[in-house]
Structures are given as structure tokens and as C-alpha cells.
N, CA, C and O of each residue as an XYZ file, in Angstrom:
680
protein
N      64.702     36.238    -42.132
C      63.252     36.310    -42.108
C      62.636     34.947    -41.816
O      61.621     34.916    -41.121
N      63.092     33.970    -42.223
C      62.492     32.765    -42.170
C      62.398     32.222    -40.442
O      61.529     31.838    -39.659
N      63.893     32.474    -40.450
C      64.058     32.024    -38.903
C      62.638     33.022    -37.509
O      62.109     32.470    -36.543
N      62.488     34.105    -37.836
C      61.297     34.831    -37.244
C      60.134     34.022    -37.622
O      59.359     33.612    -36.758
N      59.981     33.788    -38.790
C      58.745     33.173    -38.954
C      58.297     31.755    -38.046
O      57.318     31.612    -37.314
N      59.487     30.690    -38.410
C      59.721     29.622    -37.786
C      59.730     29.959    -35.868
O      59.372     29.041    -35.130
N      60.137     31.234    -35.297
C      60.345     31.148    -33.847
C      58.611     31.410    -33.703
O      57.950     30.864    -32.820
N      58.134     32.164    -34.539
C      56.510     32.523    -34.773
C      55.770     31.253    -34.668
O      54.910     31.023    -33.818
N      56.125     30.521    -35.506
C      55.207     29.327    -35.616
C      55.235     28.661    -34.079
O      54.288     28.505    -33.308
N      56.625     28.330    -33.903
C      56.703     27.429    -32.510
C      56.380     28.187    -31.058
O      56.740     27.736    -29.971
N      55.870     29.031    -31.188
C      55.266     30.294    -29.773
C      53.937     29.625    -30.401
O      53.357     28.830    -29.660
N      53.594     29.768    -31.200
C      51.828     29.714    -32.017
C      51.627     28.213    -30.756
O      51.243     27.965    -29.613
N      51.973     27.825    -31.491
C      52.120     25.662    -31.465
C      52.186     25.665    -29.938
O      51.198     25.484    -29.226
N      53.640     25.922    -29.410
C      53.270     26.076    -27.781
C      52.284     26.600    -27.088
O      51.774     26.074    -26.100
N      51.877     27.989    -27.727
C      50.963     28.246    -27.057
C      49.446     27.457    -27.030
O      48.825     27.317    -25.976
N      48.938     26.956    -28.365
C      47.996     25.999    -28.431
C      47.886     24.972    -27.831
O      46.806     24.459    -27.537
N      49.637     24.264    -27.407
C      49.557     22.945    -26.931
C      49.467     23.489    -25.145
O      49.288     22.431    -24.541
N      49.495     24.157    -24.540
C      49.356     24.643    -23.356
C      48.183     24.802    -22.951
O      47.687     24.294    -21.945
N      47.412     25.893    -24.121
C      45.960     25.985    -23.763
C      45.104     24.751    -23.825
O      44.105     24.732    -23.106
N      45.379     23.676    -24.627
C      44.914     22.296    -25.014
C      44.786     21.588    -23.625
O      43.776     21.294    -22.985
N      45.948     21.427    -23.386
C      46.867     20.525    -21.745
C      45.415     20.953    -20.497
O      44.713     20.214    -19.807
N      45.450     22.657    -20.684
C      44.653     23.298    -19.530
C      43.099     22.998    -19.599
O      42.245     23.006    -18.712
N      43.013     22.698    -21.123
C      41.270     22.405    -21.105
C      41.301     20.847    -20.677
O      40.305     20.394    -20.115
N      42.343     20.067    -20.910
C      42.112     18.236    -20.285
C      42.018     17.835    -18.812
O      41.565     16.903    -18.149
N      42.829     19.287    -18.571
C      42.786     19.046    -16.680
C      41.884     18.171    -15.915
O      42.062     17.158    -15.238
N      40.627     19.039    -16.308
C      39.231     18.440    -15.473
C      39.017     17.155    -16.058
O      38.536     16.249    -15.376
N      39.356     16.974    -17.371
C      38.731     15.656    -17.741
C      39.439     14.686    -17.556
O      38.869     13.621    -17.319
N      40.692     14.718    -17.596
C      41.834     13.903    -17.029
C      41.569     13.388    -15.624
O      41.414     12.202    -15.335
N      41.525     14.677    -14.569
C      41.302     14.274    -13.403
C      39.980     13.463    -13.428
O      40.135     12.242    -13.416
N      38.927     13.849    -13.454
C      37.331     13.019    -13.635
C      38.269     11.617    -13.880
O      38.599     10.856    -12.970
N      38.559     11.481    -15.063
C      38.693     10.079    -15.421
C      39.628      8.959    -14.043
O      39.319      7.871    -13.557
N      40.592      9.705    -13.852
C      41.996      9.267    -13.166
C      40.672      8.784    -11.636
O      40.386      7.631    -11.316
N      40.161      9.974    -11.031
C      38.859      9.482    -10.412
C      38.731      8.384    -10.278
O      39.306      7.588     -9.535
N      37.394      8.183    -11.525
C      36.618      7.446    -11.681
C      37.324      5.888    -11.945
O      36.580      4.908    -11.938
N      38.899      5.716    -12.192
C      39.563      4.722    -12.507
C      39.784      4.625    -11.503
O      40.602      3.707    -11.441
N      39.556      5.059    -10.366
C      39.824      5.048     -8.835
C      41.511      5.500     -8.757
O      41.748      5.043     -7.639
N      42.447      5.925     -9.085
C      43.688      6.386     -9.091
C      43.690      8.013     -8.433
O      42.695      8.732     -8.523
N      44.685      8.355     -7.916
C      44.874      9.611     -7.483
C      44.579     10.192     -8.704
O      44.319      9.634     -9.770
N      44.679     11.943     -8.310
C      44.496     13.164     -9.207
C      45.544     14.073     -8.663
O      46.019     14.962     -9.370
N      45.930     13.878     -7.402
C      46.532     15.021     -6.962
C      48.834     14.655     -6.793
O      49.336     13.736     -6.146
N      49.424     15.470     -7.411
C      50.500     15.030     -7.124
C      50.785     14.976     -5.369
O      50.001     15.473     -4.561
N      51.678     14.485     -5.105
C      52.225     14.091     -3.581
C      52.997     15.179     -3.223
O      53.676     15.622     -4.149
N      53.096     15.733     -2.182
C      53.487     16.726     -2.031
C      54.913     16.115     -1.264
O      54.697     15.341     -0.332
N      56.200     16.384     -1.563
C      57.376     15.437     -0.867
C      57.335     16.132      0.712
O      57.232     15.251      1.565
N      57.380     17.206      1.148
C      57.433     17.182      2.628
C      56.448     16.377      2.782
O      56.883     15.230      2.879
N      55.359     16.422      2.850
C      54.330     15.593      3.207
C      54.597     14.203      3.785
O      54.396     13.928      4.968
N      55.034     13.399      2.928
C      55.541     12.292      2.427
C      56.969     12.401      3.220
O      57.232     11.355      3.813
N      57.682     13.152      3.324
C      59.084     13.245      4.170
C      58.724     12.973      5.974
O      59.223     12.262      6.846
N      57.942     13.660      5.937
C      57.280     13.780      7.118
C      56.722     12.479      7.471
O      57.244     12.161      8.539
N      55.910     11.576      7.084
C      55.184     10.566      6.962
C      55.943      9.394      7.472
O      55.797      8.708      8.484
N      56.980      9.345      6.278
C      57.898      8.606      6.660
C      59.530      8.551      7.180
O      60.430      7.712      7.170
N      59.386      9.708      7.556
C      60.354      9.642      8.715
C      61.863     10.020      7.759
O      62.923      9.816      8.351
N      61.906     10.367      6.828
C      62.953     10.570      5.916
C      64.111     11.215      6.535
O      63.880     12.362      6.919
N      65.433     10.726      6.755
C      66.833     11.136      6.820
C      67.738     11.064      5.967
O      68.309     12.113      5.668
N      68.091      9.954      5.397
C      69.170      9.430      4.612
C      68.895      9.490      3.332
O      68.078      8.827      2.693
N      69.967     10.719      2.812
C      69.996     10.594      0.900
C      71.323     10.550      0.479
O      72.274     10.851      1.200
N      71.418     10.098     -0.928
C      72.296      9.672     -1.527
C      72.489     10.091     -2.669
O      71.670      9.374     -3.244
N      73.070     10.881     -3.702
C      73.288     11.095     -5.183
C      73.187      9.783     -5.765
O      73.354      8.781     -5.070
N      72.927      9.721     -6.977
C      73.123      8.226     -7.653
C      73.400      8.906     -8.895
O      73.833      8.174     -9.785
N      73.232     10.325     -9.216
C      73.646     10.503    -10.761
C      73.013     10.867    -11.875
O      71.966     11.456    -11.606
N      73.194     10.771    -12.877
C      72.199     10.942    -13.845
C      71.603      9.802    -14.042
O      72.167      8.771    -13.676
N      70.287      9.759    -14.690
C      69.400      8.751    -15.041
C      68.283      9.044    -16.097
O      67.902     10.031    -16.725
N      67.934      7.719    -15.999
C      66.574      7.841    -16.967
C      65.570      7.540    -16.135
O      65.731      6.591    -15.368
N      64.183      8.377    -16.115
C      63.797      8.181    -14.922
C      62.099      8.187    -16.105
O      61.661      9.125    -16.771
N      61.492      6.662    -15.938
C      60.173      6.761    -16.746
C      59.145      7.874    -15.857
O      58.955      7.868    -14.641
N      58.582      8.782    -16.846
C      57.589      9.822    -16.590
C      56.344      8.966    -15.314
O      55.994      9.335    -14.194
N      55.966      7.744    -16.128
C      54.716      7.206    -15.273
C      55.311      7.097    -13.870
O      54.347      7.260    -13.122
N      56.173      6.945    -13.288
C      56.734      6.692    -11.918
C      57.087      8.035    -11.355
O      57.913      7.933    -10.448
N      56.685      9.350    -11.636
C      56.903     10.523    -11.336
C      55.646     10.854    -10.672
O      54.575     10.982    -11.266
N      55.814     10.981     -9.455
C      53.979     11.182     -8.662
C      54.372     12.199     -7.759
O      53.324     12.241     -7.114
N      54.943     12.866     -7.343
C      55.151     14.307     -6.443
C      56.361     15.171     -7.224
O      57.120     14.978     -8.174
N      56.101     16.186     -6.305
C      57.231     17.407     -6.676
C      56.826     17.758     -5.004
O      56.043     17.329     -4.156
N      58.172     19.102     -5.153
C      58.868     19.591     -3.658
C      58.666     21.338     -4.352
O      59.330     22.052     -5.103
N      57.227     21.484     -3.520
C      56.510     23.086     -3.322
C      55.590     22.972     -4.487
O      54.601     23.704     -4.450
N      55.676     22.514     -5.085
C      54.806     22.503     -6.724
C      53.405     21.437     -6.361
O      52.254     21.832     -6.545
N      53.561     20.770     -6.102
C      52.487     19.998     -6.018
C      51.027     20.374     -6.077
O      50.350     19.350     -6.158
N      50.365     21.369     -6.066
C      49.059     21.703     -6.507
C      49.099     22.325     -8.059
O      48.089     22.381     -8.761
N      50.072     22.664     -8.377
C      50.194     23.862     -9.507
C      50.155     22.439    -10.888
O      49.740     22.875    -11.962
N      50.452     21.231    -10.901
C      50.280     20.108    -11.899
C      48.792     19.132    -10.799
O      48.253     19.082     -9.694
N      48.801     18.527    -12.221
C      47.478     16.953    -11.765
C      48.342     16.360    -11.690
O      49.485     16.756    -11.921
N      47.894     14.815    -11.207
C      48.502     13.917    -11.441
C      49.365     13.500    -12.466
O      50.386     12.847    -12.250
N      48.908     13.931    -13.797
C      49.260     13.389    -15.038
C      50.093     14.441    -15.568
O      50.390     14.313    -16.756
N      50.683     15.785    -14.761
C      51.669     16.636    -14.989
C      51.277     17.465    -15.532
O      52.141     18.297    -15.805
N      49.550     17.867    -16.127
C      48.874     18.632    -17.149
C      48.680     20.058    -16.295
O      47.965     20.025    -15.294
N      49.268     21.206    -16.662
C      48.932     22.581    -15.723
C      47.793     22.798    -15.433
O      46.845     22.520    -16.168
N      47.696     23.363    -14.247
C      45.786     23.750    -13.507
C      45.465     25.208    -13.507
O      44.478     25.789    -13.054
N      46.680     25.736    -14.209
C      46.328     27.449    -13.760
C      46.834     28.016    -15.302
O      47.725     27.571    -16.025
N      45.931     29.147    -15.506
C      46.433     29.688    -16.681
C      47.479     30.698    -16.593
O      47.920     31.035    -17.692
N      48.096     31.386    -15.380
C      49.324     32.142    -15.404
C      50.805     31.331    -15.293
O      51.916     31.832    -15.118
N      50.411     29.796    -15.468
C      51.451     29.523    -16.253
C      51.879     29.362    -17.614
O      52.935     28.768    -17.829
N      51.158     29.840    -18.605
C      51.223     29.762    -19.566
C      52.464     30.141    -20.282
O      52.878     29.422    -21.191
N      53.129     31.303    -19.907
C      54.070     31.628    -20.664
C      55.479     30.969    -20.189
O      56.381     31.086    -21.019
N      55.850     30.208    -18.828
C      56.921     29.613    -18.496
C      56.474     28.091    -19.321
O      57.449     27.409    -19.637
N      55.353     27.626    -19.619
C      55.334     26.479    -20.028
C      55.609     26.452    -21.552
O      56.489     25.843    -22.160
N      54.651     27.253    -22.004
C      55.311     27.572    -23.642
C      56.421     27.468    -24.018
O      56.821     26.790    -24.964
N      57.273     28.410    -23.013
C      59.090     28.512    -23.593
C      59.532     27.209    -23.382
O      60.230     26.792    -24.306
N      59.306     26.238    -22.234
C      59.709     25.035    -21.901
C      59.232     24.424    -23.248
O      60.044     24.034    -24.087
N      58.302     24.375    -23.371
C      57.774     23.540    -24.905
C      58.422     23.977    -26.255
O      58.686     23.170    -27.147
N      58.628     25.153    -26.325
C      59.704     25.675    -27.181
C      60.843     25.068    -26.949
O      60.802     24.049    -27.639
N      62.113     25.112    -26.217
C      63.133     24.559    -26.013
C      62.860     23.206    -26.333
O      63.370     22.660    -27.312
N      61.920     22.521    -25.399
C      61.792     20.996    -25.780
C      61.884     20.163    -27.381
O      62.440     19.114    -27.705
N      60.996     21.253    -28.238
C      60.776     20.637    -29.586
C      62.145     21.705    -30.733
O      61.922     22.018    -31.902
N      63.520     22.073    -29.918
C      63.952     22.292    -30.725
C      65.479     21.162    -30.674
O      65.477     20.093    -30.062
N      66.543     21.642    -31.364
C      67.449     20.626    -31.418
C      68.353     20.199    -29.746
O      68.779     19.170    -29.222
N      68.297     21.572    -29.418
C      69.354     21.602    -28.384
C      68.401     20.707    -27.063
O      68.874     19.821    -26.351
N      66.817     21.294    -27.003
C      65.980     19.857    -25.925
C      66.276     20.571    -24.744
O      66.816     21.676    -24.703
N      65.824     19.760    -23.598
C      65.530     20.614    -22.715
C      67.130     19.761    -21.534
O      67.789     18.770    -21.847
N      67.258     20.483    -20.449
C      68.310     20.140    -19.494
C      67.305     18.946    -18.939
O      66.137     18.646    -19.184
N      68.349     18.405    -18.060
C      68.352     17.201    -17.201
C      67.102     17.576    -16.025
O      67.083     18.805    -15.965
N      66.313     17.142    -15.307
C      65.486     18.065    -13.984
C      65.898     17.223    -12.678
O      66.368     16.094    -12.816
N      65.747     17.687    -11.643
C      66.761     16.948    -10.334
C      64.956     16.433     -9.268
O      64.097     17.044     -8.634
N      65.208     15.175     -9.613
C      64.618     14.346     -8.730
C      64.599     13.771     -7.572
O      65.045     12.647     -7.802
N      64.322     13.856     -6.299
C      64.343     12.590     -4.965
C      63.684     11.431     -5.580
O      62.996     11.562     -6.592
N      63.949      9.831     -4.762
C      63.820      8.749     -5.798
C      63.378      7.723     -4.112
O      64.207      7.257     -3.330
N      62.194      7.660     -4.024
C      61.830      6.990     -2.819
C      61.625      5.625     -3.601
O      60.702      5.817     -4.392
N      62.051      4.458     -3.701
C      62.107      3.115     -4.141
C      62.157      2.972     -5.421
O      63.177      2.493     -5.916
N      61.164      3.321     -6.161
C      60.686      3.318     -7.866
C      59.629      4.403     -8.192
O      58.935      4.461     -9.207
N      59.642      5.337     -7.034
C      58.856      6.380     -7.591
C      59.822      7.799     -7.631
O      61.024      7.624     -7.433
N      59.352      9.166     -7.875
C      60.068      9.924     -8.121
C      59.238     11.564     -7.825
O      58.090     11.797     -8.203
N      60.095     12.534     -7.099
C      59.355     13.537     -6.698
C      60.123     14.852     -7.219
O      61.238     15.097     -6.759
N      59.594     15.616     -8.083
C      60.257     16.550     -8.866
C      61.107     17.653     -7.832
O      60.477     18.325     -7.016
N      62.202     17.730     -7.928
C      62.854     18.963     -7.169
C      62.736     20.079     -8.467
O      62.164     21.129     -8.173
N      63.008     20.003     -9.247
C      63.904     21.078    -10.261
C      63.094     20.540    -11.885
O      63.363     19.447    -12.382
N      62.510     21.122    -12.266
C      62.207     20.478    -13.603
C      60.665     20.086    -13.485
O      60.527     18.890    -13.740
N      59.406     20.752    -13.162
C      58.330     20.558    -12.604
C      57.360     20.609    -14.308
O      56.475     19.830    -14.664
N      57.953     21.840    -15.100
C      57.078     21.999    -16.427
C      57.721     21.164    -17.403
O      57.033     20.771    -18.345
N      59.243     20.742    -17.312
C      59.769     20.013    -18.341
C      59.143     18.942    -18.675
O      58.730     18.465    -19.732
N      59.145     18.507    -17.088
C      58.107     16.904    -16.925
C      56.534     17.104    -17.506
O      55.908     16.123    -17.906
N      56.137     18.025    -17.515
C      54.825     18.415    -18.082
C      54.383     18.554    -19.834
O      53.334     18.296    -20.423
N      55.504     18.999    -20.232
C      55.955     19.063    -21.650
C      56.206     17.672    -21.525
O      55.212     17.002    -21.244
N      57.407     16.995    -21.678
C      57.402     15.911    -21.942
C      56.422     15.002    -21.821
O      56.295     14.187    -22.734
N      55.452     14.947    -20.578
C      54.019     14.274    -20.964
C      53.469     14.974    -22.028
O      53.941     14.338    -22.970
N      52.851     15.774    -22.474
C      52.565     16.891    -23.660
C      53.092     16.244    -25.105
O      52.477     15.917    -26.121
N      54.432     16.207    -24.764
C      55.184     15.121    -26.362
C      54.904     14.137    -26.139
O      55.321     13.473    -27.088
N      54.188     13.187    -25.116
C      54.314     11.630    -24.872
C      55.168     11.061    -25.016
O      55.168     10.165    -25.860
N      56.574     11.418    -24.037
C      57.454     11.037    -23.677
C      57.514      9.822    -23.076
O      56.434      9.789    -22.487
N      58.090      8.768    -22.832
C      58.212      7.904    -21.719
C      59.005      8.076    -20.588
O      58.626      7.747    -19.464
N      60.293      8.671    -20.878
C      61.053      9.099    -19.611
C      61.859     10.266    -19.986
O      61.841     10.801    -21.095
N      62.535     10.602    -19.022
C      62.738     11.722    -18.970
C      64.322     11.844    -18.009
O      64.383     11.173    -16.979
N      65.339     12.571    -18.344
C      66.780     12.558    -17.893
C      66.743     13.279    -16.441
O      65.952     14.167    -16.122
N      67.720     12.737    -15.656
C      67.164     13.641    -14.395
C      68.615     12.855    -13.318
O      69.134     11.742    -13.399
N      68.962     14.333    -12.125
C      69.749     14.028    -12.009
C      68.940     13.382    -10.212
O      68.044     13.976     -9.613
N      69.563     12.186     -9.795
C      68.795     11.416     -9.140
C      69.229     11.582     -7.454
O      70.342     11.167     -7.133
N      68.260     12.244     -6.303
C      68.276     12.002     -4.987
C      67.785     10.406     -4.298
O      66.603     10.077     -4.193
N      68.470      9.896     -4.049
C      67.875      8.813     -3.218
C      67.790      8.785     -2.033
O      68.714      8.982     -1.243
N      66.212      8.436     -1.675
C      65.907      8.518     -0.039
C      65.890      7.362      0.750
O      64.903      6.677      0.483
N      66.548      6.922      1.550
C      65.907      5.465      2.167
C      65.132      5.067      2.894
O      65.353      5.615      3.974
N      64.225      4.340      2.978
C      62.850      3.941      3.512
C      62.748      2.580      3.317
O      63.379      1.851      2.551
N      61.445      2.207      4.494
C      61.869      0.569      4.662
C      60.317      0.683      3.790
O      59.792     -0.425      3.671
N      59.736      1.520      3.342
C      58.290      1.905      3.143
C      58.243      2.058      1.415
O      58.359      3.220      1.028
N      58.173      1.589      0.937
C      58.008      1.867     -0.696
C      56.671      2.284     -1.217
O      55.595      1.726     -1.001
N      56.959      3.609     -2.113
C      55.807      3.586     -2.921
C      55.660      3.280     -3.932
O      56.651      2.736     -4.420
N      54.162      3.440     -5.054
C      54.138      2.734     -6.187
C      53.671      4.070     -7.079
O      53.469      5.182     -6.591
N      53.579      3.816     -8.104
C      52.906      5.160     -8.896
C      51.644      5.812     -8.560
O      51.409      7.007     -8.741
N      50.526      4.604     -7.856
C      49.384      4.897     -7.193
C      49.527      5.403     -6.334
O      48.659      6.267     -6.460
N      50.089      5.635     -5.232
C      50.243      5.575     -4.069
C      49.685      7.396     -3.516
O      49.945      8.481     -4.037
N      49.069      7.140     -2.597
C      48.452      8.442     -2.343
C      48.743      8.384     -0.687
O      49.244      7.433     -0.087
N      48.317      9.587     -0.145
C      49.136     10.036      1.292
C      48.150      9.118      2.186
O      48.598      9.059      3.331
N      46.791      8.282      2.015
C      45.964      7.505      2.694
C      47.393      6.120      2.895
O      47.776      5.568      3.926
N      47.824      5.957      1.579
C      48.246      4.245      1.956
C      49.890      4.760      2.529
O      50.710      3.926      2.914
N      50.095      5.816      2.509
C      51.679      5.866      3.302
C      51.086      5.794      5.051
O      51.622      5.208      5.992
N      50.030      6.472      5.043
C      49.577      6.765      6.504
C      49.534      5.395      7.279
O      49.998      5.083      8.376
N      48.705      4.566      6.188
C      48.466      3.066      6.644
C      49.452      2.129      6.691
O      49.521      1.271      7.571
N      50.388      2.277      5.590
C      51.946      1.226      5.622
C      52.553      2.109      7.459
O      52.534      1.641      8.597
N      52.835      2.956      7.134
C      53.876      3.932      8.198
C      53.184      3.757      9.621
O      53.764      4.295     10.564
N      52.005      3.061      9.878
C      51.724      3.064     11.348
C      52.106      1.867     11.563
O      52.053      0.769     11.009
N      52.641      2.497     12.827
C      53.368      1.123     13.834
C      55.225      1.355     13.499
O      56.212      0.894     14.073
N      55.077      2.234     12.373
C      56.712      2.217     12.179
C      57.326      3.005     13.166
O      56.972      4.139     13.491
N      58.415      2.251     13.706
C      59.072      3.162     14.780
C      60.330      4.069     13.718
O      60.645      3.741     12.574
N      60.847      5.189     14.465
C      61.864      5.901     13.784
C      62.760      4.940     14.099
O      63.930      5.041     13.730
């Protein structure tokens, strides 16, 4: 009986901390704005495209800090910048993620591309979202590396790749 109660409580809790996340959206973004910083994650084709991307490499598992996480690959409208959900029919895949997260066993590793010091979610799009949610600093992840003579930064939005990347020949 207890154990029902306890899976009760942590559905309750997830579900509050989800609906919470969804009401900061707008105000998060406003702010991120007004600090002049992006709002919108990077979309990696985008960005693949941009800069001319061929060459990847495994590097492994890692620790990969949350703040240096600025795109995902197909996801990119469905999070803000700051990884906080924009739609309420995700609610119930994010909950369970938040469930798993705050119990012993934690959540799996999520598989990243790794353009210099930034990082674009392949696999693991709500984990990273939860873990901002716990105020995580980083987060385990198994690591793609892309090579580019073009580096981005955590700021970095599809205006300043456009502007570094002209004149670059393939």
C-alpha cells in the first residue's frame, strides 16, 4: 500500500512540476528576449546545412554541462531555449521522465552531436528538460562530434552562423 501511495505522490509532483515549467515558458522567453539572448532552440539540420557538416566522430560517454545544450535534431520548436516545454500534450511523456529522474535508478545517458563546446540533442530531448526542472548542471550523454572550422557558443543563433559561414568555401 505504501509503495501506491508513494508512486501517487510522485505522478502528483511531476505532474505539478510540468504544469509549473509550461506556465514559465512565456516568461522565460520575454526575459531571455529582453537580455537580448536567443529563445528559440537551433534546429541541427539547419545548422548542418549552414555549415557545411561532413565529418563525425564518437568520443563516448560524457558529461556534457546543460547551459552549452542549444539545439536538438527534429525537436527544436517543441522546447525554449531554456529546455522548458511549449505544448501541453506533452505532459504525460514529461511527467514519467520526471518520475524516473527523481527516483533511485535516474534517468539513461541521451545521445548528443557536439559542434566545438556546444551540444544538439539527438536522443534525450525531455530528460534534458527535467534535468533543467531539477537544476541540474550537466547531464550524461553519449557524444557525436562534428568538425567545423566555425564554432559556436551557447548564444549563438542561426543570424551569427550565417555571418561567420560567409565566404566559407566547402
Amino acid at each position: 500500500m505504501m509503495l501506491t501511495i508513494k508512486a501517487a505522490t510522485n505522478h502528483q509532483e511531476a505532474v505539478a512540476e510540468f504544469q509549473d515549467a509550461l506556465r514559465h515558458v512565456f516568461w522565460d522567453m520575454l526575459r531571455q528576449r529582453l537580455l537580448g539572448k536567443p529563445t528559440q532552440l537551433l534546429d541541427f539540420e539547419q545548422v548542418r546545412e549552414r555549415l557545411h557538416l561532413r565529418e563525425q566522430q564518437s568520443v563516448g560517454l560524457r558529461e556534457v554541462p546543460l547551459s552549452h545544450i542549444i539545439g536538438s535534431v527534429g525537436r527544436a520548436t517543441e522546447f525554449s531555449r531554456s529546455f522548458l516545454p511549449k505544448r501541453e500534450d506533452m505532459r504525460d511523456r514529461w511527467s514519467k521522465v520526471y518520475e524516473l529522474a527523481t527516483t533511485v535508478e535516474g534517468l539513461e545517458p541521451i545521445e548528443v552531436y557536439k559542434i566545438c563546446d556546444s551540444y544538439f540533442v539527438v536522443d534525450g530531448n525531455h530528460r534534458v528538460s527535467v534535468a533543467h526542472r531539477l537544476q541540474s548542471q550537466s547531464i550524461e550523454a553519449r557524444v557525436i562530434e562534428w568538425t567545423t572550422p566555425v564554432c559556436l557558443n551557447p548564444d549563438s543563433t542561426l543570424s551569427d552562423l550565417d555571418r561567420e559561414a560567409t565566404g566559407w568555401d566547402e
